[in-house]
PDB file of C-alpha atoms in Angstrom:
ATOM      1  CA  MET O   1      22.012 -50.026  34.001  1.00 41.00           C
ATOM      2  CA  THR O   2      24.559 -47.337  33.816  1.00 46.00           C
ATOM      3  CA  ILE O   3      25.713 -46.135  37.094  1.00 46.00           C
ATOM      4  CA  PRO O   4      28.362 -43.238  36.674  1.00 45.00           C
ATOM      5  CA  PRO O   5      31.307 -43.360  38.812  1.00 49.00           C
ATOM      6  CA  ALA O   6      32.055 -41.590  42.008  1.00 48.00           C
ATOM      7  CA  ARG O   7      33.997 -38.148  41.768  1.00 55.00           C
ATOM      8  CA  SER O   8      36.049 -36.866  44.612  1.00 60.00           C
ATOM      9  CA  ALA O   9      34.899 -32.893  43.745  1.00 82.00           C
ATOM     10  CA  PRO O  10      31.902 -33.247  41.244  1.00 93.00           C
ATOM     11  CA  ALA O  11      31.595 -29.547  41.354  1.00 95.00           C
ATOM     12  CA  SER O  12      35.361 -28.949  39.589  1.00 96.00           C
ATOM     13  CA  ALA O  13      33.483 -30.653  36.406  1.00 97.00           C
ATOM     14  CA  LEU O  14      31.227 -27.539  36.202  1.00 98.00           C
ATOM     15  CA  ALA O  15      31.563 -25.003  33.587  1.00 98.00           C
ATOM     16  CA  LEU O  16      29.743 -21.782  34.546  1.00 97.00           C
ATOM     17  CA  ALA O  17      27.670 -20.243  31.619  1.00 96.00           C
ATOM     18  CA  VAL O  18      26.310 -16.840  33.284  1.00 94.00           C
ATOM     19  CA  VAL O  19      23.056 -15.881  32.315  1.00 89.00           C
ATOM     20  CA  THR O  20      22.715 -12.227  32.424  1.00 79.00           C
ATOM     21  CA  GLU O  21      20.097 -11.290  30.177  1.00 67.00           C
ATOM     22  CA  PRO O  22      16.673 -11.353  32.409  1.00 61.00           C
ATOM     23  CA  LEU O  23      15.501 -14.137  31.199  1.00 54.00           C
ATOM     24  CA  ARG O  24      14.727 -16.644  33.882  1.00 57.00           C
ATOM     25  CA  ALA O  25      14.809 -13.612  36.743  1.00 55.00           C
ATOM     26  CA  ALA O  26      13.333 -10.349  36.962  1.00 57.00           C
ATOM     27  CA  PRO O  27      15.009  -7.437  35.256  1.00 60.00           C
ATOM     28  CA  ALA O  28      17.425  -5.510  37.770  1.00 65.00           C
ATOM     29  CA  ALA O  29      19.091  -2.204  37.710  1.00 68.00           C
ATOM     30  CA  PRO O  30      22.531  -2.354  36.473  1.00 62.00           C
ATOM     31  CA  GLY O  31      23.809  -2.021  40.237  1.00 72.00           C
ATOM     32  CA  ALA O  32      22.314  -4.955  41.338  1.00 82.00           C
ATOM     33  CA  ARG O  33      22.754  -6.682  38.317  1.00 82.00           C
ATOM     34  CA  GLU O  34      26.619  -6.724  39.165  1.00 87.00           C
ATOM     35  CA  GLU O  35      25.816  -7.279  42.935  1.00 92.00           C
ATOM     36  CA  ASN O  36      23.915 -10.457  41.996  1.00 92.00           C
ATOM     37  CA  LEU O  37      26.543 -11.845  39.609  1.00 94.00           C
ATOM     38  CA  ARG O  38      28.964 -11.292  42.598  1.00 95.00           C
ATOM     39  CA  ALA O  39      26.952 -13.383  44.664  1.00 96.00           C
ATOM     40  CA  LEU O  40      26.277 -15.832  41.891  1.00 97.00           C
ATOM     41  CA  LEU O  41      30.293 -15.954  41.248  1.00 97.00           C
ATOM     42  CA  GLN O  42      31.136 -16.049  44.972  1.00 97.00           C
ATOM     43  CA  THR O  43      28.699 -19.077  45.175  1.00 97.00           C
ATOM     44  CA  ALA O  44      30.133 -20.960  42.515  1.00 97.00           C
ATOM     45  CA  SER O  45      33.735 -20.456  43.624  1.00 97.00           C
ATOM     46  CA  ASP O  46      32.766 -21.775  47.314  1.00 97.00           C
ATOM     47  CA  GLY O  47      31.273 -24.764  45.927  1.00 97.00           C
ATOM     48  CA  GLY O  48      34.356 -25.539  44.081  1.00 97.00           C
ATOM     49  CA  VAL O  49      33.399 -24.547  40.416  1.00 97.00           C
ATOM     50  CA  ARG O  50      36.655 -23.803  38.640  1.00 97.00           C
ATOM     51  CA  ALA O  51      35.595 -22.858  35.248  1.00 98.00           C
ATOM     52  CA  VAL O  52      33.684 -20.053  33.231  1.00 98.00           C
ATOM     53  CA  VAL O  53      32.473 -19.773  29.780  1.00 98.00           C
ATOM     54  CA  SER O  54      31.842 -16.534  28.342  1.00 96.00           C
ATOM     55  CA  ARG O  55      30.257 -15.379  24.709  1.00 93.00           C
ATOM     56  CA  PRO O  56      31.063 -12.444  22.770  1.00 93.00           C
ATOM     57  CA  ASP O  57      27.424 -11.012  22.181  1.00 89.00           C
ATOM     58  CA  GLY O  58      25.693  -8.911  24.725  1.00 87.00           C
ATOM     59  CA  ASP O  59      27.027  -7.487  27.671  1.00 90.00           C
ATOM     60  CA  GLN O  60      27.622 -10.625  29.853  1.00 92.00           C
ATOM     61  CA  GLU O  61      31.714  -9.951  29.089  1.00 96.00           C
ATOM     62  CA  ARG O  62      31.872  -6.556  30.809  1.00 94.00           C
ATOM     63  CA  LEU O  63      29.589  -7.738  33.601  1.00 93.00           C
ATOM     64  CA  LEU O  64      31.991 -10.554  34.487  1.00 96.00           C
ATOM     65  CA  GLY O  65      34.830  -8.065  34.465  1.00 95.00           C
ATOM     66  CA  HIS O  66      32.903  -6.176  37.070  1.00 93.00           C
ATOM     67  CA  ALA O  67      32.126  -9.259  39.022  1.00 95.00           C
ATOM     68  CA  TRP O  68      35.330 -11.654  39.418  1.00 96.00           C
ATOM     69  CA  PRO O  69      35.887 -12.669  43.374  1.00 93.00           C
ATOM     70  CA  PHE O  70      39.606 -11.438  44.011  1.00 88.00           C
ATOM     71  CA  PRO O  71      41.594 -13.568  44.040  1.00 89.00           C
ATOM     72  CA  SER O  72      39.593 -15.288  40.847  1.00 92.00           C
ATOM     73  CA  PRO O  73      39.753 -19.190  40.968  1.00 95.00           C
ATOM     74  CA  PHE O  74      38.232 -19.734  37.160  1.00 97.00           C
ATOM     75  CA  GLU O  75      39.787 -20.637  34.511  1.00 97.00           C
ATOM     76  CA  VAL O  76      37.631 -18.744  31.744  1.00 98.00           C
ATOM     77  CA  THR O  77      36.526 -20.231  28.002  1.00 98.00           C
ATOM     78  CA  VAL O  78      36.220 -17.344  25.046  1.00 98.00           C
ATOM     79  CA  LEU O  79      34.382 -18.127  22.230  1.00 98.00           C
ATOM     80  CA  THR O  80      35.150 -16.522  18.812  1.00 98.00           C
ATOM     81  CA  VAL O  81      32.717 -14.342  16.518  1.00 96.00           C
ATOM     82  CA  ALA O  82      31.737 -16.188  13.278  1.00 95.00           C
ATOM     83  CA  SER O  83      34.282 -16.061  10.713  1.00 94.00           C
ATOM     84  CA  THR O  84      32.102 -14.424   8.341  1.00 93.00           C
ATOM     85  CA  GLU O  85      33.218 -11.272   9.857  1.00 95.00           C
ATOM     86  CA  GLY O  86      36.824 -11.352   9.036  1.00 95.00           C
ATOM     87  CA  LEU O  87      39.746 -13.008  10.005  1.00 97.00           C
ATOM     88  CA  ASP O  88      41.015  -9.354  11.377  1.00 97.00           C
ATOM     89  CA  ARG O  89      37.927  -9.158  13.256  1.00 97.00           C
ATOM     90  CA  VAL O  90      37.852 -12.933  14.684  1.00 97.00           C
ATOM     91  CA  GLU O  91      41.224 -11.933  16.337  1.00 97.00           C
ATOM     92  CA  ALA O  92      40.628  -8.545  17.435  1.00 97.00           C
ATOM     93  CA  ARG O  93      37.612  -9.383  19.108  1.00 97.00           C
ATOM     94  CA  ALA O  94      39.204 -12.401  20.882  1.00 98.00           C
ATOM     95  CA  ARG O  95      41.525  -9.947  22.525  1.00 98.00           C
ATOM     96  CA  ARG O  96      38.635  -7.137  23.028  1.00 97.00           C
ATOM     97  CA  SER O  97      36.933 -10.401  24.838  1.00 98.00           C
ATOM     98  CA  LEU O  98      39.830 -10.246  27.306  1.00 98.00           C
ATOM     99  CA  GLU O  99      40.089  -6.487  27.759  1.00 97.00           C
ATOM    100  CA  ARG O 100      36.341  -6.872  28.764  1.00 97.00           C
ATOM    101  CA  MET O 101      36.326  -9.173  31.421  1.00 97.00           C
ATOM    102  CA  GLY O 102      39.693  -7.332  32.736  1.00 96.00           C
ATOM    103  CA  LEU O 103      42.149 -10.342  32.072  1.00 97.00           C
ATOM    104  CA  PRO O 104      45.277 -10.181  30.926  1.00 96.00           C
ATOM    105  CA  ARG O 105      44.739 -13.881  29.402  1.00 97.00           C
ATOM    106  CA  ALA O 106      42.280 -16.698  29.708  1.00 98.00           C
ATOM    107  CA  GLY O 107      42.468 -20.489  29.621  1.00 98.00           C
ATOM    108  CA  VAL O 108      40.917 -21.278  26.507  1.00 98.00           C
ATOM    109  CA  LEU O 109      39.762 -20.155  23.022  1.00 98.00           C
ATOM    110  CA  LEU O 110      37.133 -21.632  20.968  1.00 98.00           C
ATOM    111  CA  VAL O 111      36.079 -21.241  17.470  1.00 98.00           C
ATOM    112  CA  SER O 112      32.452 -20.891  17.695  1.00 97.00           C
ATOM    113  CA  SER O 113      31.565 -23.085  14.694  1.00 96.00           C
ATOM    114  CA  ALA O 114      33.528 -25.910  13.370  1.00 97.00           C
ATOM    115  CA  ALA O 115      31.948 -25.083   9.930  1.00 95.00           C
ATOM    116  CA  ASP O 116      34.289 -22.353   9.864  1.00 95.00           C
ATOM    117  CA  LEU O 117      37.179 -24.737   9.819  1.00 96.00           C
ATOM    118  CA  ALA O 118      35.975 -26.490   6.805  1.00 89.00           C
ATOM    119  CA  GLY O 119      35.854 -23.367   4.849  1.00 82.00           C
ATOM    120  CA  SER O 120      38.079 -21.977   2.054  1.00 86.00           C
ATOM    121  CA  GLU O 121      39.929 -19.650   5.174  1.00 90.00           C
ATOM    122  CA  GLY O 122      39.684 -22.729   7.420  1.00 94.00           C
ATOM    123  CA  ARG O 123      43.244 -23.034   8.046  1.00 95.00           C
ATOM    124  CA  ALA O 124      43.985 -19.648   8.144  1.00 97.00           C
ATOM    125  CA  LEU O 125      41.361 -18.990  10.754  1.00 97.00           C
ATOM    126  CA  TRP O 126      42.795 -21.899  12.716  1.00 98.00           C
ATOM    127  CA  ASP O 127      46.320 -20.212  12.341  1.00 97.00           C
ATOM    128  CA  ARG O 128      45.121 -16.882  13.753  1.00 97.00           C
ATOM    129  CA  VAL O 129      43.548 -18.925  16.845  1.00 98.00           C
ATOM    130  CA  GLN O 130      47.115 -20.783  17.539  1.00 98.00           C
ATOM    131  CA  GLY O 131      48.841 -17.104  16.843  1.00 98.00           C
ATOM    132  CA  LEU O 132      46.957 -15.808  20.189  1.00 98.00           C
ATOM    133  CA  LYS O 133      47.741 -19.194  21.955  1.00 98.00           C
ATOM    134  CA  ASP O 134      51.761 -18.542  20.692  1.00 98.00           C
ATOM    135  CA  ARG O 135      51.566 -15.394  22.301  1.00 98.00           C
ATOM    136  CA  GLY O 136      50.241 -16.250  25.601  1.00 98.00           C
ATOM    137  CA  LEU O 137      47.033 -14.788  25.502  1.00 98.00           C
ATOM    138  CA  PHE O 138      45.224 -18.101  25.518  1.00 98.00           C
ATOM    139  CA  LYS O 139      46.561 -21.500  27.347  1.00 98.00           C
ATOM    140  CA  LYS O 140      44.497 -23.815  24.674  1.00 98.00           C
ATOM    141  CA  VAL O 141      42.245 -23.399  21.876  1.00 98.00           C
ATOM    142  CA  GLY O 142      39.791 -25.658  20.187  1.00 98.00           C
ATOM    143  CA  PHE O 143      36.453 -25.727  18.434  1.00 98.00           C
ATOM    144  CA  VAL O 144      32.733 -26.201  19.082  1.00 98.00           C
ATOM    145  CA  ALA O 145      31.327 -28.988  16.793  1.00 98.00           C
ATOM    146  CA  GLU O 146      28.071 -31.028  16.403  1.00 96.00           C
ATOM    147  CA  VAL O 147      28.473 -34.724  15.601  1.00 96.00           C
ATOM    148  CA  ASP O 148      27.755 -34.166  12.193  1.00 95.00           C
ATOM    149  CA  ASP O 149      30.939 -32.095  11.934  1.00 96.00           C
ATOM    150  CA  GLY O 150      33.176 -35.338  11.821  1.00 96.00           C
ATOM    151  CA  PRO O 151      34.703 -33.078  15.269  1.00 97.00           C
ATOM    152  CA  SER O 152      37.316 -36.525  15.856  1.00 97.00           C
ATOM    153  CA  LEU O 153      38.370 -36.273  12.320  1.00 97.00           C
ATOM    154  CA  LEU O 154      38.949 -32.518  12.543  1.00 97.00           C
ATOM    155  CA  ALA O 155      40.722 -33.272  15.440  1.00 97.00           C
ATOM    156  CA  ARG O 156      43.077 -35.411  14.092  1.00 97.00           C
ATOM    157  CA  ARG O 157      43.906 -32.731  11.229  1.00 95.00           C
ATOM    158  CA  LEU O 158      44.291 -29.620  13.529  1.00 96.00           C
ATOM    159  CA  THR O 159      45.268 -31.110  16.737  1.00 97.00           C
ATOM    160  CA  PRO O 160      42.957 -28.943  19.174  1.00 98.00           C
ATOM    161  CA  ASP O 161      43.372 -28.904  22.836  1.00 98.00           C
ATOM    162  CA  VAL O 162      39.808 -28.878  23.713  1.00 98.00           C
ATOM    163  CA  VAL O 163      36.673 -29.460  21.757  1.00 98.00           C
ATOM    164  CA  ARG O 164      33.107 -28.528  23.159  1.00 98.00           C
ATOM    165  CA  LEU O 165      29.969 -31.054  22.021  1.00 98.00           C
ATOM    166  CA  SER O 166      26.460 -31.085  22.978  1.00 96.00           C
ATOM    167  CA  CYS O 167      25.254 -34.033  24.738  1.00 96.00           C
ATOM    168  CA  ASN O 168      22.426 -34.663  27.042  1.00 95.00           C
ATOM    169  CA  LEU O 169      19.988 -37.321  29.003  1.00 94.00           C
ATOM    170  CA  LEU O 170      17.731 -36.864  26.423  1.00 93.00           C
ATOM    171  CA  ASP O 171      19.849 -36.686  23.102  1.00 94.00           C
ATOM    172  CA  GLN O 172      23.021 -39.419  23.907  1.00 95.00           C
ATOM    173  CA  THR O 173      24.065 -39.080  20.009  1.00 95.00           C
ATOM    174  CA  ALA O 174      27.492 -37.548  20.899  1.00 96.00           C
ATOM    175  CA  CYS O 175      28.290 -40.289  23.566  1.00 96.00           C
ATOM    176  CA  ARG O 176      26.675 -43.296  21.276  1.00 95.00           C
ATOM    177  CA  SER O 177      28.460 -42.272  17.977  1.00 96.00           C
ATOM    178  CA  GLY O 178      31.592 -42.960  19.734  1.00 96.00           C
ATOM    179  CA  GLU O 179      32.864 -39.276  19.113  1.00 97.00           C
ATOM    180  CA  LEU O 180      33.397 -38.604  22.716  1.00 97.00           C
ATOM    181  CA  GLU O 181      35.606 -41.495  23.336  1.00 96.00           C
ATOM    182  CA  ALA O 182      37.266 -41.069  19.998  1.00 97.00           C
ATOM    183  CA  LEU O 183      38.251 -37.275  20.968  1.00 97.00           C
ATOM    184  CA  GLY O 184      39.269 -38.508  24.628  1.00 96.00           C
ATOM    185  CA  ALA O 185      41.373 -41.071  23.023  1.00 96.00           C
ATOM    186  CA  LEU O 186      43.188 -38.302  21.126  1.00 97.00           C
ATOM    187  CA  GLY O 187      44.033 -36.569  24.445  1.00 97.00           C
ATOM    188  CA  VAL O 188      41.621 -33.850  23.535  1.00 98.00           C
ATOM    189  CA  GLU O 189      39.844 -32.214  26.857  1.00 98.00           C
ATOM    190  CA  LEU O 190      36.107 -32.005  26.523  1.00 98.00           C
ATOM    191  CA  GLN O 191      33.349 -29.769  27.041  1.00 98.00           C
ATOM    192  CA  VAL O 192      29.629 -30.983  27.119  1.00 98.00           C
ATOM    193  CA  SER O 193      27.150 -28.420  26.049  1.00 97.00           C
ATOM    194  CA  SER O 194      23.236 -28.402  26.153  1.00 94.00           C
ATOM    195  CA  VAL O 195      23.140 -30.603  29.348  1.00 95.00           C
ATOM    196  CA  PHE O 196      19.441 -29.572  30.384  1.00 93.00           C
ATOM    197  CA  ALA O 197      18.305 -30.033  26.943  1.00 90.00           C
ATOM    198  CA  LYS O 198      17.733 -26.313  26.685  1.00 85.00           C
ATOM    199  CA  GLY O 199      15.233 -27.149  29.844  1.00 85.00           C
ATOM    200  CA  ALA O 200      13.278 -30.082  28.109  1.00 83.00           C
ATOM    201  CA  LEU O 201      13.769 -31.808  30.783  1.00 83.00           C
ATOM    202  CA  PHE O 202      11.989 -29.652  33.055  1.00 83.00           C
ATOM    203  CA  GLY O 203       8.754 -29.022  31.297  1.00 74.00           C
ATOM    204  CA  GLY O 204       6.948 -25.636  31.557  1.00 68.00           C
ATOM    205  CA  SER O 205       4.533 -23.994  29.422  1.00 62.00           C
ATOM    206  CA  ALA O 206       6.532 -23.984  26.269  1.00 69.00           C
ATOM    207  CA  THR O 207       8.609 -26.855  24.252  1.00 73.00           C
ATOM    208  CA  PRO O 208      12.094 -25.526  23.457  1.00 77.00           C
ATOM    209  CA  GLU O 209      12.135 -25.110  19.330  1.00 77.00           C
ATOM    210  CA  ALA O 210      14.211 -27.880  18.940  1.00 77.00           C
ATOM    211  CA  TRP O 211      12.082 -30.509  20.364  1.00 79.00           C
ATOM    212  CA  HIS O 212       8.544 -29.325  18.917  1.00 80.00           C
ATOM    213  CA  GLY O 213       7.119 -32.242  17.703  1.00 81.00           C
ATOM    214  CA  ARG O 214       8.505 -34.380  20.613  1.00 83.00           C
ATOM    215  CA  GLU O 215       6.306 -33.191  23.473  1.00 85.00           C
ATOM    216  CA  LEU O 216       4.650 -36.775  23.945  1.00 88.00           C
ATOM    217  CA  ASP O 217       8.248 -38.263  24.094  1.00 87.00           C
ATOM    218  CA  LEU O 218       9.287 -35.739  26.383  1.00 89.00           C
ATOM    219  CA  SER O 219       6.230 -35.827  28.609  1.00 88.00           C
ATOM    220  CA  ARG O 220       7.168 -39.829  28.761  1.00 89.00           C
ATOM    221  CA  ALA O 221      10.830 -39.082  29.516  1.00 90.00           C
ATOM    222  CA  ARG O 222       9.948 -36.555  32.350  1.00 89.00           C
ATOM    223  CA  ARG O 223       7.284 -39.151  33.605  1.00 90.00           C
ATOM    224  CA  ARG O 224       9.656 -41.901  33.998  1.00 90.00           C
ATOM    225  CA  LEU O 225      12.358 -39.520  35.855  1.00 90.00           C
ATOM    226  CA  ALA O 226       9.057 -38.579  38.369  1.00 90.00           C
ATOM    227  CA  GLU O 227       7.880 -42.070  38.954  1.00 89.00           C
ATOM    228  CA  ALA O 228      11.551 -43.166  39.825  1.00 88.00           C
ATOM    229  CA  ARG O 229      11.648 -40.043  42.273  1.00 91.00           C
ATOM    230  CA  VAL O 230      14.441 -38.652  40.704  1.00 90.00           C
ATOM    231  CA  ASP O 231      15.190 -35.108  40.161  1.00 92.00           C
ATOM    232  CA  PRO O 232      15.423 -33.851  36.410  1.00 93.00           C
ATOM    233  CA  MET O 233      18.567 -31.369  37.356  1.00 95.00           C
ATOM    234  CA  GLN O 234      19.878 -34.826  39.190  1.00 94.00           C
ATOM    235  CA  ALA O 235      19.642 -36.737  36.542  1.00 94.00           C
ATOM    236  CA  ALA O 236      20.986 -34.386  34.088  1.00 95.00           C
ATOM    237  CA  LEU O 237      23.888 -33.897  35.663  1.00 97.00           C
ATOM    238  CA  ALA O 238      24.547 -37.427  36.877  1.00 95.00           C
ATOM    239  CA  TYR O 239      24.644 -38.643  33.058  1.00 95.00           C
ATOM    240  CA  GLY O 240      27.066 -35.706  32.196  1.00 96.00           C
ATOM    241  CA  LEU O 241      29.325 -37.092  35.053  1.00 96.00           C
ATOM    242  CA  SER O 242      28.848 -40.642  33.525  1.00 95.00           C
ATOM    243  CA  LEU O 243      30.130 -39.542  30.172  1.00 96.00           C
ATOM    244  CA  PRO O 244      33.753 -40.701  28.987  1.00 94.00           C
ATOM    245  CA  GLY O 245      36.660 -38.379  28.723  1.00 93.00           C
ATOM    246  CA  ASP O 246      35.393 -36.435  32.237  1.00 94.00           C
ATOM    247  CA  PRO O 247      34.163 -33.524  30.115  1.00 97.00           C
ATOM    248  CA  LYS O 248      33.157 -30.056  31.656  1.00 98.00           C
ATOM    249  CA  LEU O 249      29.522 -29.601  31.735  1.00 98.00           C
ATOM    250  CA  VAL O 250      28.753 -26.199  30.663  1.00 98.00           C
ATOM    251  CA  VAL O 251      25.644 -25.201  32.909  1.00 97.00           C
ATOM    252  CA  SER O 252      23.505 -22.016  32.203  1.00 94.00           C
ATOM    253  CA  VAL O 253      23.059 -20.478  35.751  1.00 95.00           C
ATOM    254  CA  ALA O 254      21.321 -16.873  36.424  1.00 93.00           C
ATOM    255  CA  SER O 255      20.895 -16.604  40.310  1.00 93.00           C
ATOM    256  CA  ALA O 256      23.043 -17.739  43.428  1.00 96.00           C
ATOM    257  CA  ALA O 257      19.851 -19.454  44.183  1.00 95.00           C
ATOM    258  CA  GLU O 258      20.152 -21.691  40.953  1.00 95.00           C
ATOM    259  CA  MET O 259      23.850 -22.187  41.357  1.00 97.00           C
ATOM    260  CA  ARG O 260      23.053 -23.613  44.868  1.00 97.00           C
ATOM    261  CA  ALA O 261      20.606 -25.650  43.397  1.00 96.00           C
ATOM    262  CA  VAL O 262      22.965 -26.963  40.686  1.00 97.00           C
ATOM    263  CA  LEU O 263      25.734 -27.730  43.323  1.00 97.00           C
ATOM    264  CA  ALA O 264      23.223 -29.822  45.475  1.00 96.00           C
ATOM    265  CA  ALA O 265      22.179 -31.633  42.458  1.00 96.00           C
ATOM    266  CA  VAL O 266      25.659 -32.481  41.505  1.00 96.00           C
ATOM    267  CA  HIS O 267      26.440 -33.374  44.727  1.00 95.00           C
ATOM    268  CA  ALA O 268      23.648 -36.387  45.025  1.00 92.00           C
ATOM    269  CA  PRO O 269      23.966 -39.866  44.977  1.00 90.00           C
ATOM    270  CA  ALA O 270      23.845 -40.939  41.051  1.00 86.00           C
ATOM    271  CA  PRO O 271      20.275 -42.253  40.435  1.00 88.00           C
ATOM    272  CA  ALA O 272      19.983 -45.943  39.333  1.00 87.00           C
ATOM    273  CA  ILE O 273      18.561 -45.312  36.084  1.00 87.00           C
ATOM    274  CA  ASP O 274      19.327 -47.077  32.560  1.00 89.00           C
ATOM    275  CA  TRP O 275      20.246 -43.967  30.634  1.00 91.00           C
ATOM    276  CA  ALA O 276      19.105 -45.656  27.086  1.00 91.00           C
ATOM    277  CA  GLU O 277      15.730 -45.658  28.323  1.00 90.00           C
ATOM    278  CA  LEU O 278      16.059 -41.969  28.143  1.00 92.00           C
ATOM    279  CA  ASP O 279      17.707 -41.202  25.127  1.00 92.00           C
ATOM    280  CA  LEU O 280      15.258 -39.872  22.550  1.00 90.00           C
ATOM    281  CA  GLY O 281      17.800 -39.137  19.857  1.00 79.00           C
ATOM    282  CA  ARG O 282      18.032 -42.888  19.461  1.00 76.00           C
ATOM    283  CA  SER O 283      14.299 -42.717  18.173  1.00 62.00           C
ATOM    284  CA  ALA O 284      14.143 -39.909  16.329  1.00 54.00           C
ATOM    285  CA  PRO O 285      13.763 -39.994  12.655  1.00 44.00           C
ATOM    286  CA  GLY O 286      16.991 -40.835  10.970  1.00 42.00           C
ATOM    287  CA  ALA O 287      18.952 -41.291  14.329  1.00 43.00           C
ATOM    288  CA  GLY O 288      22.045 -43.008  13.471  1.00 40.00           C
ATOM    289  CA  ALA O 289      21.998 -42.350   9.830  1.00 35.00           C
ATOM    290  CA  PRO O 290      24.772 -41.135   7.864  1.00 33.00           C
ATOM    291  CA  GLY O 291      24.221 -37.184   8.096  1.00 35.00           C
ATOM    292  CA  ALA O 292      21.317 -37.255  10.208  1.00 37.00           C
ATOM    293  CA  ARG O 293      20.826 -34.178  12.286  1.00 38.00           C
ATOM    294  CA  ARG O 294      20.528 -33.716  15.803  1.00 39.00           C
ATOM    295  CA  VAL O 295      17.554 -33.318  17.642  1.00 36.00           C
ATOM    296  CA  SER O 296      19.072 -30.601  20.304  1.00 35.00           C
ATOM    297  CA  SER O 297      22.195 -28.619  20.067  1.00 36.00           C
ATOM    298  CA  ALA O 298      21.422 -25.468  21.711  1.00 37.00           C
ATOM    299  CA  ALA O 299      23.321 -24.913  24.849  1.00 42.00           C
TER     300      ALA O 299
END
């Protein structure tokens, strides 16, 4: 039975992905949206969260730019647009992300897909990203990957500062494959996304698309947590805190109330659960086979 080690400041392991669209909250007027976001960010800051991740689509970056606490304690991770939009566009959009968020520089720039680095323009793309770091616009650079991309092999070739992989209590492939440990051994900083398995841990009326056909397995996993009297959010975060390499756990939050719930869960005592018993990725068809696709890769 694996019990994660204690961390003196577990909230510092969180990286906040702010949900600005009305996905989990009722639509609000523009002014109210910004005020709600200010409250969310202030709650995160007061709770010890020191990292925020952004994305280039939608209105999130602009809203963040109007809502930062002052002075802002956050290190921000920026994602590139797809390389299919052209290398000039990738570079220009990364610069534009900083402008939209009102930042002279940011902590991390991640190539949004490792597959972009494997293509014919992969080296040129990486040179553009490195160039932005060399100019002081980003402190660190890296990429987002799946286990199938062979991220540790790619890291040996490119020497990134940061790599983001998806991993969660229900699909522990990234940990079980040894990729997290391999990246850590290379000195790469880790970000882990899909911590809540796209909501699959929490049930609800609709099963996330990546888990279609696994409804019975999901029900059994949730029942096991309920029988152990363990809150799913608490279990998901405790598992994330147990992962090798002390990764940042990317968690999506839509309101100050959700942020308070996440902070409470991340500070809760680690449950005495055998994580392997909840690894549905291990029992998926083709799991562990070379080239097998992930059960869930979405954040």
